[in-house]
């Protein structure tokens, strides 16, 4: 099975909109996606634990630009000058915040 690939990425004031080649319309909040960065600054390579908290991420942070990394990932240039994070397509699909994905991941309330 081939991995879905983003066909179109749009950086808008309300978030990052991503159209995938399987017709999935993905959406990410800028700050949320910045927080999910997996680079060596944001995640401890030894423990795999995130070293930044959501409060450490500027509230007004947004993606200024993006580039494709090979055929497997996207890299974003964030407005807080952080650009070392690479987001593999599979991770982006896991993090997707569109209504469909949020609903399918929702846990029953206890
Ligand atoms: Zn990072
Ligand atoms: Zn989605």
mmCIF file of N, CA and C and ligand atoms in Angstrom:
data_model
loop_
_atom_site.group_PDB
_atom_site.id
_atom_site.type_symbol
_atom_site.label_atom_id
_atom_site.label_comp_id
_atom_site.label_asym_id
_atom_site.label_seq_id
_atom_site.Cartn_x
_atom_site.Cartn_y
_atom_site.Cartn_z
ATOM 1 N N UNK A 1 0.852 -1.199 0.000
ATOM 2 C CA UNK A 1 0.000 0.000 0.000
ATOM 3 C C UNK A 1 0.879 1.238 0.000
ATOM 4 N N UNK A 2 0.573 2.157 -0.856
ATOM 5 C CA UNK A 2 1.418 3.347 -0.904
ATOM 6 C C UNK A 2 0.937 4.374 0.112
ATOM 7 N N UNK A 3 1.863 5.148 0.541
ATOM 8 C CA UNK A 3 1.645 6.167 1.559
ATOM 9 C C UNK A 3 0.984 7.392 0.924
ATOM 10 N N UNK A 4 -0.090 7.930 1.523
ATOM 11 C CA UNK A 4 -0.657 9.168 0.968
ATOM 12 C C UNK A 4 0.364 10.302 0.993
ATOM 13 N N UNK A 5 0.308 11.131 -0.017
ATOM 14 C CA UNK A 5 1.268 12.225 -0.179
ATOM 15 C C UNK A 5 0.480 13.537 -0.297
ATOM 16 N N UNK A 6 0.942 14.598 0.367
ATOM 17 C CA UNK A 6 0.238 15.882 0.217
ATOM 18 C C UNK A 6 0.429 16.433 -1.194
ATOM 19 N N UNK A 7 -0.672 16.846 -1.798
ATOM 20 C CA UNK A 7 -0.610 17.404 -3.158
ATOM 21 C C UNK A 7 -0.515 18.912 -3.113
ATOM 22 N N UNK A 8 -1.103 19.477 -2.059
ATOM 23 C CA UNK A 8 -1.186 20.929 -1.995
ATOM 24 C C UNK A 8 -1.139 21.350 -0.524
ATOM 25 N N UNK A 9 -0.282 22.302 -0.197
ATOM 26 C CA UNK A 9 -0.175 22.801 1.170
ATOM 27 C C UNK A 9 -0.423 24.303 1.141
ATOM 28 N N UNK A 10 -1.395 24.762 1.928
ATOM 29 C CA UNK A 10 -1.690 26.197 1.971
ATOM 30 C C UNK A 10 -1.558 26.709 3.382
ATOM 31 N N UNK A 11 -0.733 27.747 3.533
ATOM 32 C CA UNK A 11 -0.542 28.373 4.830
ATOM 33 C C UNK A 11 -1.510 29.541 4.908
ATOM 34 N N UNK A 12 -2.526 29.411 5.764
ATOM 35 C CA UNK A 12 -3.533 30.459 5.897
ATOM 36 C C UNK A 12 -3.537 30.960 7.335
ATOM 37 N N UNK A 13 -4.125 32.137 7.555
ATOM 38 C CA UNK A 13 -4.125 32.687 8.920
ATOM 39 C C UNK A 13 -4.754 31.733 9.937
ATOM 40 N N UNK A 14 -5.739 30.952 9.527
ATOM 41 C CA UNK A 14 -6.441 30.087 10.491
ATOM 42 C C UNK A 14 -5.760 28.733 10.669
ATOM 43 N N UNK A 15 -4.730 28.463 9.881
ATOM 44 C CA UNK A 15 -4.057 27.178 10.033
ATOM 45 C C UNK A 15 -3.467 26.704 8.723
ATOM 46 N N UNK A 16 -2.941 25.478 8.765
ATOM 47 C CA UNK A 16 -2.300 24.895 7.592
ATOM 48 C C UNK A 16 -3.282 23.914 6.959
ATOM 49 N N UNK A 17 -3.597 24.138 5.715
ATOM 50 C CA UNK A 17 -4.544 23.283 5.001
ATOM 51 C C UNK A 17 -3.759 22.422 4.018
ATOM 52 N N UNK A 18 -4.030 21.131 4.062
ATOM 53 C CA UNK A 18 -3.248 20.198 3.265
ATOM 54 C C UNK A 18 -4.170 19.262 2.503
ATOM 55 N N UNK A 19 -4.073 19.296 1.178
ATOM 56 C CA UNK A 19 -4.856 18.368 0.369
ATOM 57 C C UNK A 19 -3.971 17.189 -0.003
ATOM 58 N N UNK A 20 -4.455 15.975 0.315
ATOM 59 C CA UNK A 20 -3.669 14.766 0.071
ATOM 60 C C UNK A 20 -4.105 14.101 -1.230
ATOM 61 N N UNK A 21 -3.217 13.246 -1.744
ATOM 62 C CA UNK A 21 -3.537 12.610 -3.034
ATOM 63 C C UNK A 21 -4.617 11.523 -2.900
ATOM 64 N N UNK A 22 -5.033 11.210 -1.660
ATOM 65 C CA UNK A 22 -6.193 10.327 -1.505
ATOM 66 C C UNK A 22 -7.452 11.144 -1.235
ATOM 67 N N UNK A 23 -7.394 12.445 -1.566
ATOM 68 C CA UNK A 23 -8.519 13.384 -1.475
ATOM 69 C C UNK A 23 -8.846 13.789 -0.041
ATOM 70 N N UNK A 24 -7.991 13.413 0.908
ATOM 71 C CA UNK A 24 -8.201 13.838 2.289
ATOM 72 C C UNK A 24 -7.850 15.319 2.418
ATOM 73 N N UNK A 25 -8.730 16.072 3.067
ATOM 74 C CA UNK A 25 -8.484 17.497 3.270
ATOM 75 C C UNK A 25 -8.038 17.697 4.709
ATOM 76 N N UNK A 26 -6.739 17.818 4.910
ATOM 77 C CA UNK A 26 -6.207 17.911 6.266
ATOM 78 C C UNK A 26 -6.138 19.346 6.747
ATOM 79 N N UNK A 27 -6.114 19.485 8.062
ATOM 80 C CA UNK A 27 -6.022 20.802 8.672
ATOM 81 C C UNK A 27 -5.182 20.723 9.947
ATOM 82 N N UNK A 28 -4.332 21.722 10.164
ATOM 83 C CA UNK A 28 -3.517 21.794 11.376
ATOM 84 C C UNK A 28 -3.510 23.222 11.884
ATOM 85 N N UNK A 29 -3.660 23.357 13.189
ATOM 86 C CA UNK A 29 -3.443 24.635 13.837
ATOM 87 C C UNK A 29 -1.935 24.912 13.821
ATOM 88 N N UNK A 30 -1.538 26.148 13.510
ATOM 89 C CA UNK A 30 -0.106 26.468 13.405
ATOM 90 C C UNK A 30 0.645 26.081 14.685
ATOM 91 N N UNK A 31 0.134 26.559 15.807
ATOM 92 C CA UNK A 31 0.841 26.362 17.074
ATOM 93 C C UNK A 31 0.903 24.888 17.443
ATOM 94 N N UNK A 32 -0.163 24.173 17.186
ATOM 95 C CA UNK A 32 -0.217 22.737 17.472
ATOM 96 C C UNK A 32 0.858 21.989 16.685
ATOM 97 N N UNK A 33 0.971 22.303 15.412
ATOM 98 C CA UNK A 33 1.940 21.587 14.581
ATOM 99 C C UNK A 33 3.374 21.973 14.956
ATOM 100 N N UNK A 34 3.571 23.222 15.308
ATOM 101 C CA UNK A 34 4.888 23.665 15.772
ATOM 102 C C UNK A 34 5.276 22.904 17.045
ATOM 103 N N UNK A 35 4.332 22.743 17.951
ATOM 104 C CA UNK A 35 4.574 22.040 19.208
ATOM 105 C C UNK A 35 4.938 20.572 18.958
ATOM 106 N N UNK A 36 4.388 19.982 17.914
ATOM 107 C CA UNK A 36 4.615 18.568 17.631
ATOM 108 C C UNK A 36 5.959 18.311 16.951
ATOM 109 N N UNK A 37 6.785 19.340 16.810
ATOM 110 C CA UNK A 37 8.091 19.197 16.171
ATOM 111 C C UNK A 37 8.895 18.078 16.828
ATOM 112 N N UNK A 38 9.543 17.267 16.001
ATOM 113 C CA UNK A 38 10.284 16.098 16.504
ATOM 114 C C UNK A 38 11.799 16.273 16.384
ATOM 115 N N UNK A 39 12.293 17.488 16.239
ATOM 116 C CA UNK A 39 13.729 17.679 16.071
ATOM 117 C C UNK A 39 14.456 17.504 17.407
ATOM 118 N N UNK A 40 15.779 17.499 17.364
ATOM 119 C CA UNK A 40 16.595 17.230 18.550
ATOM 120 C C UNK A 40 16.457 18.321 19.608
ATOM 121 N N UNK A 41 15.995 19.512 19.212
ATOM 122 C CA UNK A 41 15.782 20.575 20.193
ATOM 123 C C UNK A 41 14.493 20.355 20.964
ATOM 124 N N UNK A 42 13.530 19.763 20.308
ATOM 125 C CA UNK A 42 12.185 19.670 20.886
ATOM 126 C C UNK A 42 11.922 18.319 21.537
ATOM 127 N N UNK A 43 12.687 17.298 21.130
ATOM 128 C CA UNK A 43 12.516 15.965 21.707
ATOM 129 C C UNK A 43 13.895 15.451 22.119
ATOM 130 N N UNK A 44 13.996 14.929 23.321
ATOM 131 C CA UNK A 44 15.245 14.343 23.803
ATOM 132 C C UNK A 44 15.500 13.048 23.051
ATOM 133 N N UNK A 45 16.635 13.006 22.340
ATOM 134 C CA UNK A 45 16.905 11.842 21.486
ATOM 135 C C UNK A 45 17.110 10.568 22.299
ATOM 136 N N UNK A 46 17.605 10.705 23.527
ATOM 137 C CA UNK A 46 17.852 9.533 24.360
ATOM 138 C C UNK A 46 16.553 8.946 24.895
ATOM 139 N N UNK A 47 15.692 9.810 25.389
ATOM 140 C CA UNK A 47 14.477 9.322 26.055
ATOM 141 C C UNK A 47 13.251 9.361 25.149
ATOM 142 N N UNK A 48 13.342 10.118 24.038
ATOM 143 C CA UNK A 48 12.178 10.270 23.176
ATOM 144 C C UNK A 48 11.120 11.185 23.765
ATOM 145 N N UNK A 49 11.453 11.812 24.908
ATOM 146 C CA UNK A 49 10.472 12.693 25.563
ATOM 147 C C UNK A 49 10.553 14.115 25.018
ATOM 148 N N UNK A 50 9.401 14.742 24.900
ATOM 149 C CA UNK A 50 9.335 16.112 24.420
ATOM 150 C C UNK A 50 9.924 17.047 25.459
ATOM 151 N N UNK A 51 10.842 17.919 25.032
ATOM 152 C CA UNK A 51 11.506 18.815 25.977
ATOM 153 C C UNK A 51 10.857 20.192 26.008
ATOM 154 N N UNK A 52 9.898 20.428 25.148
ATOM 155 C CA UNK A 52 9.189 21.708 25.190
ATOM 156 C C UNK A 52 7.743 21.446 25.627
ATOM 157 N N UNK A 53 7.166 22.428 26.283
ATOM 158 C CA UNK A 53 5.756 22.354 26.662
ATOM 159 C C UNK A 53 4.986 23.274 25.736
ATOM 160 N N UNK A 54 3.699 23.058 25.654
ATOM 161 C CA UNK A 54 2.893 23.898 24.765
ATOM 162 C C UNK A 54 3.003 25.370 25.167
ATOM 163 N N UNK A 55 3.173 25.627 26.479
ATOM 164 C CA UNK A 55 3.297 27.026 26.919
ATOM 165 C C UNK A 55 4.584 27.677 26.417
ATOM 166 N N UNK A 56 5.585 26.852 26.051
ATOM 167 C CA UNK A 56 6.840 27.390 25.517
ATOM 168 C C UNK A 56 6.705 27.857 24.069
ATOM 169 N N UNK A 57 5.631 27.455 23.435
ATOM 170 C CA UNK A 57 5.445 27.802 22.028
ATOM 171 C C UNK A 57 4.640 29.092 21.951
ATOM 172 N N UNK A 58 5.196 30.058 21.244
ATOM 173 C CA UNK A 58 4.522 31.354 21.115
ATOM 174 C C UNK A 58 3.096 31.186 20.605
ATOM 175 N N UNK A 59 2.165 31.924 21.207
ATOM 176 C CA UNK A 59 0.757 31.796 20.827
ATOM 177 C C UNK A 59 0.517 32.222 19.389
ATOM 178 N N UNK A 60 1.334 33.168 18.906
ATOM 179 C CA UNK A 60 1.095 33.696 17.559
ATOM 180 C C UNK A 60 2.009 33.037 16.518
ATOM 181 N N UNK A 61 2.644 31.915 16.893
ATOM 182 C CA UNK A 61 3.566 31.276 15.956
ATOM 183 C C UNK A 61 2.793 30.795 14.725
ATOM 184 N N UNK A 62 3.427 30.921 13.572
ATOM 185 C CA UNK A 62 2.791 30.376 12.376
ATOM 186 C C UNK A 62 3.846 29.934 11.380
ATOM 187 N N UNK A 63 3.425 29.061 10.487
ATOM 188 C CA UNK A 63 4.333 28.588 9.455
ATOM 189 C C UNK A 63 4.441 29.661 8.385
ATOM 190 N N UNK A 64 5.684 30.060 8.057
ATOM 191 C CA UNK A 64 5.906 31.082 7.036
ATOM 192 C C UNK A 64 6.130 30.447 5.678
ATOM 193 N N UNK A 65 6.690 29.250 5.696
ATOM 194 C CA UNK A 65 7.030 28.592 4.448
ATOM 195 C C UNK A 65 7.207 27.097 4.720
ATOM 196 N N UNK A 66 7.236 26.322 3.662
ATOM 197 C CA UNK A 66 7.460 24.892 3.823
ATOM 198 C C UNK A 66 8.207 24.387 2.601
ATOM 199 N N UNK A 67 8.911 23.285 2.773
ATOM 200 C CA UNK A 67 9.551 22.622 1.636
ATOM 201 C C UNK A 67 9.312 21.124 1.750
ATOM 202 N N UNK A 68 9.337 20.446 0.626
ATOM 203 C CA UNK A 68 9.231 18.996 0.624
ATOM 204 C C UNK A 68 10.616 18.430 0.890
ATOM 205 N N UNK A 69 10.681 17.423 1.760
ATOM 206 C CA UNK A 69 11.942 16.736 2.036
ATOM 207 C C UNK A 69 11.851 15.371 1.375
ATOM 208 N N UNK A 70 12.561 15.218 0.268
ATOM 209 C CA UNK A 70 12.469 13.969 -0.481
ATOM 210 C C UNK A 70 11.014 13.669 -0.814
ATOM 211 N N UNK A 71 10.644 12.398 -0.699
ATOM 212 C CA UNK A 71 9.274 11.997 -1.005
ATOM 213 C C UNK A 71 8.556 11.508 0.232
ATOM 214 N N UNK A 72 9.064 11.917 1.387
ATOM 215 C CA UNK A 72 8.491 11.332 2.602
ATOM 216 C C UNK A 72 8.106 12.331 3.681
ATOM 217 N N UNK A 73 8.520 13.583 3.555
ATOM 218 C CA UNK A 73 8.282 14.508 4.669
ATOM 219 C C UNK A 73 8.183 15.955 4.199
ATOM 220 N N UNK A 74 7.680 16.805 5.083
ATOM 221 C CA UNK A 74 7.664 18.249 4.875
ATOM 222 C C UNK A 74 8.469 18.897 5.994
ATOM 223 N N UNK A 75 9.088 20.008 5.648
ATOM 224 C CA UNK A 75 9.799 20.802 6.641
ATOM 225 C C UNK A 75 9.177 22.185 6.633
ATOM 226 N N UNK A 76 8.892 22.726 7.832
ATOM 227 C CA UNK A 76 8.258 24.036 7.930
ATOM 228 C C UNK A 76 9.238 25.060 8.474
ATOM 229 N N UNK A 77 9.128 26.273 7.969
ATOM 230 C CA UNK A 77 9.852 27.405 8.553
ATOM 231 C C UNK A 77 8.843 28.164 9.413
ATOM 232 N N UNK A 78 9.100 28.157 10.726
ATOM 233 C CA UNK A 78 8.159 28.779 11.660
ATOM 234 C C UNK A 78 8.565 30.215 11.944
ATOM 235 N N UNK A 79 7.579 31.014 12.342
ATOM 236 C CA UNK A 79 7.828 32.436 12.578
ATOM 237 C C UNK A 79 8.660 32.677 13.837
ATOM 238 N N UNK A 80 8.910 31.634 14.663
ATOM 239 C CA UNK A 80 9.827 31.791 15.787
ATOM 240 C C UNK A 80 11.243 31.364 15.390
ATOM 241 N N UNK A 81 11.492 31.316 14.074
ATOM 242 C CA UNK A 81 12.819 31.038 13.502
ATOM 243 C C UNK A 81 13.243 29.588 13.697
ATOM 244 N N UNK A 82 12.324 28.737 14.056
ATOM 245 C CA UNK A 82 12.626 27.321 14.229
ATOM 246 C C UNK A 82 12.310 26.606 12.923
ATOM 247 N N UNK A 83 13.285 25.895 12.376
ATOM 248 C CA UNK A 83 13.012 25.246 11.089
ATOM 249 C C UNK A 83 13.718 23.904 10.964
ATOM 250 N N UNK A 84 14.147 23.339 12.097
ATOM 251 C CA UNK A 84 14.893 22.089 12.033
ATOM 252 C C UNK A 84 13.985 20.864 12.029
ATOM 253 N N UNK A 85 12.703 21.085 12.272
ATOM 254 C CA UNK A 85 11.794 19.951 12.389
ATOM 255 C C UNK A 85 11.333 19.418 11.045
ATOM 256 N N UNK A 86 11.372 18.101 10.934
ATOM 257 C CA UNK A 86 10.889 17.438 9.733
ATOM 258 C C UNK A 86 9.656 16.633 10.116
ATOM 259 N N UNK A 87 8.614 16.769 9.325
ATOM 260 C CA UNK A 87 7.346 16.104 9.616
ATOM 261 C C UNK A 87 7.076 15.056 8.545
ATOM 262 N N UNK A 88 7.368 13.788 8.853
ATOM 263 C CA UNK A 88 7.083 12.741 7.862
ATOM 264 C C UNK A 88 5.587 12.690 7.554
ATOM 265 N N UNK A 89 5.257 12.303 6.322
ATOM 266 C CA UNK A 89 3.849 12.271 5.916
ATOM 267 C C UNK A 89 3.013 11.433 6.877
ATOM 268 N N UNK A 90 3.568 10.279 7.310
ATOM 269 C CA UNK A 90 2.800 9.394 8.197
ATOM 270 C C UNK A 90 2.472 10.103 9.510
ATOM 271 N N UNK A 91 3.435 10.896 10.023
ATOM 272 C CA UNK A 91 3.193 11.647 11.254
ATOM 273 C C UNK A 91 2.124 12.708 11.015
ATOM 274 N N UNK A 92 2.213 13.393 9.883
ATOM 275 C CA UNK A 92 1.234 14.432 9.574
ATOM 276 C C UNK A 92 -0.182 13.850 9.540
ATOM 277 N N UNK A 93 -0.306 12.650 8.995
ATOM 278 C CA UNK A 93 -1.633 12.033 8.962
ATOM 279 C C UNK A 93 -2.113 11.705 10.370
ATOM 280 N N UNK A 94 -1.187 11.289 11.245
ATOM 281 C CA UNK A 94 -1.568 10.984 12.625
ATOM 282 C C UNK A 94 -1.990 12.241 13.375
ATOM 283 N N UNK A 95 -1.373 13.380 13.028
ATOM 284 C CA UNK A 95 -1.615 14.622 13.754
ATOM 285 C C UNK A 95 -2.788 15.409 13.196
ATOM 286 N N UNK A 96 -3.335 14.975 12.077
ATOM 287 C CA UNK A 96 -4.362 15.735 11.365
ATOM 288 C C UNK A 96 -5.491 16.153 12.301
ATOM 289 N N UNK A 97 -5.898 17.414 12.186
ATOM 290 C CA UNK A 97 -6.936 17.972 13.057
ATOM 291 C C UNK A 97 -8.227 18.258 12.311
ATOM 292 N N UNK A 98 -8.408 17.682 11.131
ATOM 293 C CA UNK A 98 -9.668 17.923 10.426
ATOM 294 C C UNK A 98 -10.803 17.242 11.194
ATOM 295 N N UNK A 99 -12.031 17.647 10.919
ATOM 296 C CA UNK A 99 -13.185 17.130 11.668
ATOM 297 C C UNK A 99 -13.245 15.610 11.632
ATOM 298 N N UNK A 100 -12.996 15.067 10.435
ATOM 299 C CA UNK A 100 -13.063 13.625 10.238
ATOM 300 C C UNK A 100 -12.062 12.887 11.130
ATOM 301 N N UNK A 101 -10.815 13.358 11.146
ATOM 302 C CA UNK A 101 -9.773 12.683 11.934
ATOM 303 C C UNK A 101 -10.008 12.869 13.428
ATOM 304 N N UNK A 102 -10.442 14.069 13.819
ATOM 305 C CA UNK A 102 -10.687 14.327 15.236
ATOM 306 C C UNK A 102 -11.795 13.407 15.738
ATOM 307 N N UNK A 103 -12.837 13.254 14.935
ATOM 308 C CA UNK A 103 -13.954 12.377 15.317
ATOM 309 C C UNK A 103 -13.505 10.919 15.404
ATOM 310 N N UNK A 104 -12.710 10.480 14.430
ATOM 311 C CA UNK A 104 -12.326 9.070 14.413
ATOM 312 C C UNK A 104 -11.372 8.726 15.540
ATOM 313 N N UNK A 105 -10.674 9.753 16.089
ATOM 314 C CA UNK A 105 -9.750 9.511 17.193
ATOM 315 C C UNK A 105 -10.405 9.722 18.562
ATOM 316 N N UNK A 106 -11.591 10.338 18.548
ATOM 317 C CA UNK A 106 -12.216 10.729 19.814
ATOM 318 C C UNK A 106 -12.463 9.529 20.704
ATOM 319 N N UNK A 107 -12.089 9.655 21.956
ATOM 320 C CA UNK A 107 -12.330 8.584 22.923
ATOM 321 C C UNK A 107 -13.689 8.814 23.574
ATOM 322 N N UNK A 108 -14.377 7.750 23.914
ATOM 323 C CA UNK A 108 -15.650 7.937 24.620
ATOM 324 C C UNK A 108 -15.429 8.662 25.955
ATOM 325 N N UNK A 109 -16.293 9.613 26.257
ATOM 326 C CA UNK A 109 -16.162 10.367 27.505
ATOM 327 C C UNK A 109 -16.503 9.463 28.682
ATOM 328 N N UNK A 110 -15.759 9.636 29.756
ATOM 329 C CA UNK A 110 -16.056 8.816 30.939
ATOM 330 C C UNK A 110 -16.666 9.683 32.033
HETATM 331 ZN ZN1 LIG B 1 11.986 21.355 16.900
HETATM 332 ZN ZN1 LIG B 2 -7.758 14.600 8.600
#
